[in-house]
């Protein structure tokens, strides 16, 4: 009998997430559960070149999965837009996380460091 799924985790982000998913898929020694204990179900979706606005437009990907935890790899593409301030990018990320938490009832949202 298979162990019950302890948590559902959704890793959602830009090209880093797509590359992670491809890397795992192409190496048979790696596992989609990332080696975590407790038999978590992990979904990864990456959109190369995506901005916070594009993530908002794909929110249904997260909501349909009904995760307990969402990990966001977000903001890197936004900070390269000279028309956006650091504060506006941070506010957009915070608003997106708050939408997940307070509108869609996600238990935890983890925002990873924005890399340049």
CSV table of N, CA and C in Angstrom, one decimal:
chain,number,residue,atom,x,y,z
A,1,UNK,N,0.8,-1.2,0.0
A,1,UNK,CA,0.0,0.0,0.0
A,1,UNK,C,0.9,1.2,0.0
A,2,UNK,N,0.6,2.2,-0.8
A,2,UNK,CA,1.4,3.4,-1.0
A,2,UNK,C,1.1,4.3,0.3
A,3,UNK,N,2.2,5.0,0.6
A,3,UNK,CA,2.1,5.9,1.7
A,3,UNK,C,1.2,7.1,1.4
A,4,UNK,N,0.4,7.6,2.3
A,4,UNK,CA,-0.5,8.7,2.0
A,4,UNK,C,0.3,10.0,1.7
A,5,UNK,N,-0.2,10.8,0.8
A,5,UNK,CA,0.4,12.1,0.5
A,5,UNK,C,0.3,13.0,1.6
A,6,UNK,N,1.5,13.5,2.1
A,6,UNK,CA,1.5,14.4,3.3
A,6,UNK,C,1.2,15.8,2.9
A,7,UNK,N,1.7,16.3,1.9
A,7,UNK,CA,1.5,17.7,1.4
A,7,UNK,C,1.5,17.7,-0.1
A,8,UNK,N,0.8,18.7,-0.6
A,8,UNK,CA,0.9,19.0,-2.0
A,8,UNK,C,1.6,20.3,-2.1
A,9,UNK,N,2.7,20.3,-2.9
A,9,UNK,CA,3.6,21.5,-3.1
A,9,UNK,C,3.6,21.9,-4.6
A,10,UNK,N,3.4,23.1,-4.8
A,10,UNK,CA,3.4,23.6,-6.2
A,10,UNK,C,4.6,24.6,-6.3
A,11,UNK,N,5.6,24.3,-7.2
A,11,UNK,CA,6.7,25.2,-7.4
A,11,UNK,C,6.4,25.9,-8.7
A,12,UNK,N,6.2,27.2,-8.7
A,12,UNK,CA,5.7,28.0,-9.8
A,12,UNK,C,6.6,29.1,-10.0
A,13,UNK,N,7.1,29.2,-11.3
A,13,UNK,CA,8.1,30.3,-11.5
A,13,UNK,C,8.5,30.5,-12.9
A,14,UNK,N,9.6,31.1,-13.1
A,14,UNK,CA,10.1,31.4,-14.5
A,14,UNK,C,11.0,30.3,-15.0
A,15,UNK,N,11.9,30.6,-15.8
A,15,UNK,CA,12.7,29.5,-16.5
A,15,UNK,C,13.5,28.6,-15.6
A,16,UNK,N,13.9,29.1,-14.4
A,16,UNK,CA,14.6,28.3,-13.5
A,16,UNK,C,13.8,27.0,-13.1
A,17,UNK,N,12.5,27.2,-12.9
A,17,UNK,CA,11.6,26.1,-12.6
A,17,UNK,C,11.4,25.2,-13.8
A,18,UNK,N,11.3,25.7,-15.0
A,18,UNK,CA,11.2,24.9,-16.2
A,18,UNK,C,12.5,24.0,-16.3
A,19,UNK,N,13.6,24.7,-16.1
A,19,UNK,CA,14.9,23.9,-16.2
A,19,UNK,C,15.0,22.9,-15.1
A,20,UNK,N,14.5,23.1,-13.9
A,20,UNK,CA,14.6,22.2,-12.8
A,20,UNK,C,13.7,20.9,-13.2
A,21,UNK,N,12.5,21.2,-13.7
A,21,UNK,CA,11.6,20.1,-14.2
A,21,UNK,C,12.3,19.3,-15.3
A,22,UNK,N,12.9,19.9,-16.3
A,22,UNK,CA,13.5,19.2,-17.4
A,22,UNK,C,14.7,18.4,-16.8
A,23,UNK,N,15.5,19.0,-15.9
A,23,UNK,CA,16.7,18.4,-15.3
A,23,UNK,C,16.3,17.1,-14.6
A,24,UNK,N,15.2,17.2,-13.8
A,24,UNK,CA,14.7,16.0,-13.1
A,24,UNK,C,14.2,14.9,-14.1
A,25,UNK,N,13.5,15.4,-15.1
A,25,UNK,CA,12.9,14.4,-16.1
A,25,UNK,C,14.0,13.7,-16.9
A,26,UNK,N,15.1,14.4,-17.1
A,26,UNK,CA,16.2,13.8,-18.0
A,26,UNK,C,17.2,13.0,-17.2
A,27,UNK,N,17.2,12.9,-15.9
A,27,UNK,CA,18.1,12.2,-15.0
A,27,UNK,C,17.3,11.2,-14.2
A,28,UNK,N,17.4,9.9,-14.6
A,28,UNK,CA,16.6,8.9,-13.9
A,28,UNK,C,17.0,8.7,-12.4
A,29,UNK,N,18.1,9.2,-12.0
A,29,UNK,CA,18.5,9.1,-10.6
A,29,UNK,C,17.8,10.1,-9.7
A,30,UNK,N,17.2,11.1,-10.3
A,30,UNK,CA,16.5,12.1,-9.6
A,30,UNK,C,15.0,11.8,-9.5
A,31,UNK,N,14.4,12.4,-8.4
A,31,UNK,CA,13.0,12.1,-8.2
A,31,UNK,C,12.1,13.3,-8.2
A,32,UNK,N,10.9,13.2,-8.7
A,32,UNK,CA,10.0,14.3,-8.7
A,32,UNK,C,9.6,14.8,-7.3
A,33,UNK,N,9.7,14.0,-6.3
A,33,UNK,CA,9.4,14.4,-4.9
A,33,UNK,C,10.6,15.1,-4.3
A,34,UNK,N,11.6,15.3,-5.0
A,34,UNK,CA,12.9,16.0,-4.6
A,34,UNK,C,13.5,15.4,-3.4
A,35,UNK,N,13.2,14.1,-3.2
A,35,UNK,CA,13.8,13.4,-2.0
A,35,UNK,C,13.2,13.8,-0.7
A,36,UNK,N,12.1,14.5,-0.6
A,36,UNK,CA,11.6,14.9,0.6
A,36,UNK,C,10.9,13.8,1.3
A,37,UNK,N,10.8,13.8,2.6
A,37,UNK,CA,10.2,12.7,3.4
A,37,UNK,C,8.7,13.0,3.4
A,38,UNK,N,7.9,12.0,3.7
A,38,UNK,CA,6.5,12.1,3.9
A,38,UNK,C,5.7,12.0,2.6
A,39,UNK,N,6.3,11.6,1.5
A,39,UNK,CA,5.6,11.4,0.2
A,39,UNK,C,4.8,12.6,-0.3
A,40,UNK,N,5.5,13.7,-0.4
A,40,UNK,CA,4.8,14.9,-0.9
A,40,UNK,C,4.5,14.8,-2.4
A,41,UNK,N,3.4,15.4,-2.8
A,41,UNK,CA,3.1,15.5,-4.2
A,41,UNK,C,3.6,16.8,-4.7
A,42,UNK,N,4.5,16.9,-5.6
A,42,UNK,CA,5.1,18.1,-6.1
A,42,UNK,C,4.8,18.3,-7.5
A,43,UNK,N,4.3,19.5,-7.8
A,43,UNK,CA,4.0,19.9,-9.2
A,43,UNK,C,5.0,21.1,-9.5
A,44,UNK,N,5.6,21.1,-10.7
A,44,UNK,CA,6.5,22.2,-11.1
A,44,UNK,C,5.9,22.8,-12.4
A,45,UNK,N,5.8,24.1,-12.5
A,45,UNK,CA,5.4,24.8,-13.7
A,45,UNK,C,6.3,26.0,-13.9
A,46,UNK,N,7.0,26.1,-15.0
A,46,UNK,CA,7.9,27.2,-15.3
A,46,UNK,C,7.5,27.9,-16.6
A,47,UNK,N,7.6,29.2,-16.6
A,47,UNK,CA,7.3,30.0,-17.8
A,47,UNK,C,8.5,30.8,-18.1
A,48,UNK,N,9.4,30.4,-19.1
A,48,UNK,CA,10.5,31.2,-19.4
A,48,UNK,C,10.1,32.6,-19.8
A,49,UNK,N,10.8,33.6,-19.2
A,49,UNK,CA,10.6,35.0,-19.5
A,49,UNK,C,9.4,35.6,-18.7
A,50,UNK,N,8.8,34.8,-17.9
A,50,UNK,CA,7.5,35.3,-17.2
A,50,UNK,C,7.8,36.4,-16.2
A,51,UNK,N,6.8,37.3,-16.2
A,51,UNK,CA,6.7,38.4,-15.2
A,51,UNK,C,5.6,38.1,-14.2
A,52,UNK,N,5.5,38.9,-13.2
A,52,UNK,CA,4.4,38.7,-12.2
A,52,UNK,C,3.1,38.7,-12.9
A,53,UNK,N,2.9,39.6,-13.9
A,53,UNK,CA,1.6,39.7,-14.6
A,53,UNK,C,1.3,38.4,-15.3
A,54,UNK,N,2.2,37.8,-15.9
A,54,UNK,CA,2.0,36.5,-16.6
A,54,UNK,C,1.6,35.4,-15.6
A,55,UNK,N,2.3,35.4,-14.4
A,55,UNK,CA,1.9,34.5,-13.4
A,55,UNK,C,0.5,34.7,-12.9
A,56,UNK,N,0.1,35.9,-12.8
A,56,UNK,CA,-1.3,36.2,-12.4
A,56,UNK,C,-2.3,35.6,-13.5
A,57,UNK,N,-1.9,35.7,-14.7
A,57,UNK,CA,-2.7,35.2,-15.8
A,57,UNK,C,-2.8,33.7,-15.8
A,58,UNK,N,-1.9,33.0,-15.1
A,58,UNK,CA,-1.9,31.6,-15.1
A,58,UNK,C,-2.2,31.0,-13.7
A,59,UNK,N,-2.8,31.8,-12.9
A,59,UNK,CA,-3.2,31.5,-11.5
A,59,UNK,C,-4.0,30.2,-11.4
A,60,UNK,N,-4.8,29.9,-12.5
A,60,UNK,CA,-5.7,28.7,-12.4
A,60,UNK,C,-4.8,27.5,-12.4
A,61,UNK,N,-3.6,27.5,-12.9
A,61,UNK,CA,-2.7,26.3,-12.8
A,61,UNK,C,-2.5,25.9,-11.3
A,62,UNK,N,-2.3,26.9,-10.5
A,62,UNK,CA,-2.1,26.7,-9.0
A,62,UNK,C,-3.4,26.3,-8.4
A,63,UNK,N,-4.4,27.1,-8.6
A,63,UNK,CA,-5.7,26.8,-7.9
A,63,UNK,C,-6.3,25.5,-8.2
A,64,UNK,N,-6.1,25.0,-9.5
A,64,UNK,CA,-6.7,23.7,-9.9
A,64,UNK,C,-5.9,22.5,-9.2
A,65,UNK,N,-4.7,22.7,-8.8
A,65,UNK,CA,-3.9,21.7,-8.1
A,65,UNK,C,-4.3,21.6,-6.6
A,66,UNK,N,-4.8,22.7,-6.1
A,66,UNK,CA,-5.1,22.8,-4.6
A,66,UNK,C,-3.9,22.4,-3.7
A,67,UNK,N,-2.8,23.1,-3.8
A,67,UNK,CA,-1.7,22.8,-3.0
A,67,UNK,C,-1.8,23.3,-1.6
A,68,UNK,N,-1.0,22.7,-0.7
A,68,UNK,CA,-0.9,23.2,0.7
A,68,UNK,C,0.2,24.3,0.7
A,69,UNK,N,1.2,24.1,-0.1
A,69,UNK,CA,2.3,25.1,-0.1
A,69,UNK,C,2.6,25.5,-1.6
A,70,UNK,N,2.8,26.8,-1.8
A,70,UNK,CA,3.2,27.3,-3.1
A,70,UNK,C,4.6,27.9,-2.9
A,71,UNK,N,5.6,27.5,-3.7
A,71,UNK,CA,6.9,28.1,-3.8
A,71,UNK,C,7.0,28.9,-5.0
A,72,UNK,N,7.2,30.2,-4.9
A,72,UNK,CA,7.3,31.1,-6.0
A,72,UNK,C,8.7,31.5,-6.3
A,73,UNK,N,9.1,31.2,-7.6
A,73,UNK,CA,10.4,31.7,-8.1
A,73,UNK,C,10.0,32.8,-9.1
A,74,UNK,N,10.1,34.0,-8.6
A,74,UNK,CA,9.3,35.1,-9.2
A,74,UNK,C,10.1,36.4,-9.1
A,75,UNK,N,9.9,37.3,-10.1
A,75,UNK,CA,10.5,38.7,-10.0
A,75,UNK,C,11.7,38.9,-10.8
A,76,UNK,N,12.5,37.9,-11.1
A,76,UNK,CA,13.8,38.1,-11.8
A,76,UNK,C,13.6,38.8,-13.1
A,77,UNK,N,12.6,38.4,-13.9
A,77,UNK,CA,12.4,39.0,-15.2
A,77,UNK,C,11.8,40.5,-15.1
A,78,UNK,N,11.1,40.7,-14.0
A,78,UNK,CA,10.5,42.0,-13.8
A,78,UNK,C,11.6,43.1,-13.4
A,79,UNK,N,12.6,42.7,-12.7
A,79,UNK,CA,13.6,43.7,-12.3
A,79,UNK,C,14.4,44.2,-13.4
A,80,UNK,N,14.4,43.5,-14.5
A,80,UNK,CA,15.2,43.9,-15.7
A,80,UNK,C,14.4,44.9,-16.5
A,81,UNK,N,13.1,45.1,-16.2
A,81,UNK,CA,12.3,46.1,-17.0
A,81,UNK,C,12.6,47.5,-16.3
A,82,UNK,N,13.3,48.4,-17.1
A,82,UNK,CA,13.6,49.7,-16.6
A,82,UNK,C,12.5,50.5,-16.2
A,83,UNK,N,11.3,50.2,-16.7
A,83,UNK,CA,10.1,51.0,-16.4
A,83,UNK,C,9.5,50.6,-15.1
A,84,UNK,N,10.0,49.6,-14.4
A,84,UNK,CA,9.5,49.1,-13.1
A,84,UNK,C,10.5,49.4,-12.0
A,85,UNK,N,10.0,49.9,-11.0
A,85,UNK,CA,10.9,50.1,-9.8
A,85,UNK,C,11.0,48.9,-9.0
A,86,UNK,N,12.0,48.8,-8.2
A,86,UNK,CA,12.2,47.7,-7.3
A,86,UNK,C,11.0,47.6,-6.4
A,87,UNK,N,10.5,48.7,-5.9
A,87,UNK,CA,9.3,48.7,-5.0
A,87,UNK,C,8.1,48.2,-5.7
A,88,UNK,N,7.9,48.6,-7.0
A,88,UNK,CA,6.7,48.1,-7.7
A,88,UNK,C,6.7,46.6,-8.0
A,89,UNK,N,7.9,46.1,-8.2
A,89,UNK,CA,8.1,44.6,-8.4
A,89,UNK,C,7.8,43.9,-7.0
A,90,UNK,N,8.3,44.4,-6.0
A,90,UNK,CA,8.1,43.8,-4.6
A,90,UNK,C,6.6,43.9,-4.3
A,91,UNK,N,6.0,45.0,-4.6
A,91,UNK,CA,4.5,45.1,-4.3
A,91,UNK,C,3.7,44.1,-5.1
A,92,UNK,N,4.1,44.0,-6.4
A,92,UNK,CA,3.3,43.0,-7.2
A,92,UNK,C,3.5,41.6,-6.7
A,93,UNK,N,4.7,41.2,-6.3
A,93,UNK,CA,4.9,39.9,-5.7
A,93,UNK,C,4.1,39.7,-4.4
A,94,UNK,N,4.2,40.7,-3.6
A,94,UNK,CA,3.4,40.7,-2.3
A,94,UNK,C,1.9,40.5,-2.6
A,95,UNK,N,1.4,41.3,-3.5
A,95,UNK,CA,0.0,41.2,-3.9
A,95,UNK,C,-0.4,39.8,-4.4
A,96,UNK,N,0.5,39.2,-5.2
A,96,UNK,CA,0.3,37.9,-5.8
A,96,UNK,C,0.3,36.9,-4.7
A,97,UNK,N,1.2,37.0,-3.8
A,97,UNK,CA,1.3,36.0,-2.6
A,97,UNK,C,0.0,36.2,-1.7
A,98,UNK,N,-0.4,37.4,-1.5
A,98,UNK,CA,-1.6,37.7,-0.7
A,98,UNK,C,-2.9,37.1,-1.4
A,99,UNK,N,-2.9,37.2,-2.7
A,99,UNK,CA,-4.1,36.6,-3.5
A,99,UNK,C,-4.1,35.1,-3.2
A,100,UNK,N,-2.9,34.4,-3.3
A,100,UNK,CA,-2.9,33.0,-3.0
A,100,UNK,C,-3.3,32.7,-1.6
A,101,UNK,N,-2.8,33.4,-0.7
A,101,UNK,CA,-3.1,33.2,0.8
A,101,UNK,C,-4.6,33.5,1.1
A,102,UNK,N,-5.0,34.7,0.8
A,102,UNK,CA,-6.3,35.2,1.4
A,102,UNK,C,-7.5,35.0,0.4
A,103,UNK,N,-7.3,34.9,-0.8
A,103,UNK,CA,-8.4,34.7,-1.8
A,103,UNK,C,-8.6,33.2,-2.1
A,104,UNK,N,-7.4,32.5,-2.3
A,104,UNK,CA,-7.5,31.1,-2.7
A,104,UNK,C,-7.2,30.1,-1.5
A,105,UNK,N,-6.9,30.6,-0.3
A,105,UNK,CA,-6.8,29.8,0.8
A,105,UNK,C,-5.6,28.9,0.9
A,106,UNK,N,-4.5,29.2,0.1
A,106,UNK,CA,-3.3,28.4,0.2
A,106,UNK,C,-2.7,28.6,1.6
A,107,UNK,N,-2.3,27.4,2.2
A,107,UNK,CA,-1.8,27.5,3.6
A,107,UNK,C,-0.5,28.3,3.8
A,108,UNK,N,0.5,28.0,2.8
A,108,UNK,CA,1.8,28.7,2.9
A,108,UNK,C,2.2,29.1,1.5
A,109,UNK,N,2.8,30.3,1.4
A,109,UNK,CA,3.4,30.8,0.2
A,109,UNK,C,4.8,31.1,0.5
A,110,UNK,N,5.8,30.5,-0.2
A,110,UNK,CA,7.2,30.8,0.0
A,110,UNK,C,7.7,31.5,-1.2
A,111,UNK,N,8.3,32.7,-1.1
A,111,UNK,CA,8.8,33.5,-2.2
A,111,UNK,C,10.3,33.4,-2.1
A,112,UNK,N,10.9,32.8,-3.1
A,112,UNK,CA,12.4,32.6,-3.1
A,112,UNK,C,13.0,34.0,-3.5
A,113,UNK,N,14.3,34.1,-3.2
A,113,UNK,CA,15.1,35.3,-3.5
A,113,UNK,C,15.0,35.5,-5.0
A,114,UNK,N,14.8,36.8,-5.3
A,114,UNK,CA,14.9,37.2,-6.7
A,114,UNK,C,16.3,37.4,-7.1
A,115,UNK,N,16.7,36.7,-8.1
A,115,UNK,CA,18.1,36.7,-8.6
A,115,UNK,C,18.3,37.6,-9.8
A,116,UNK,N,19.5,38.3,-9.8
A,116,UNK,CA,19.7,39.1,-10.9
A,116,UNK,C,20.8,38.5,-11.8
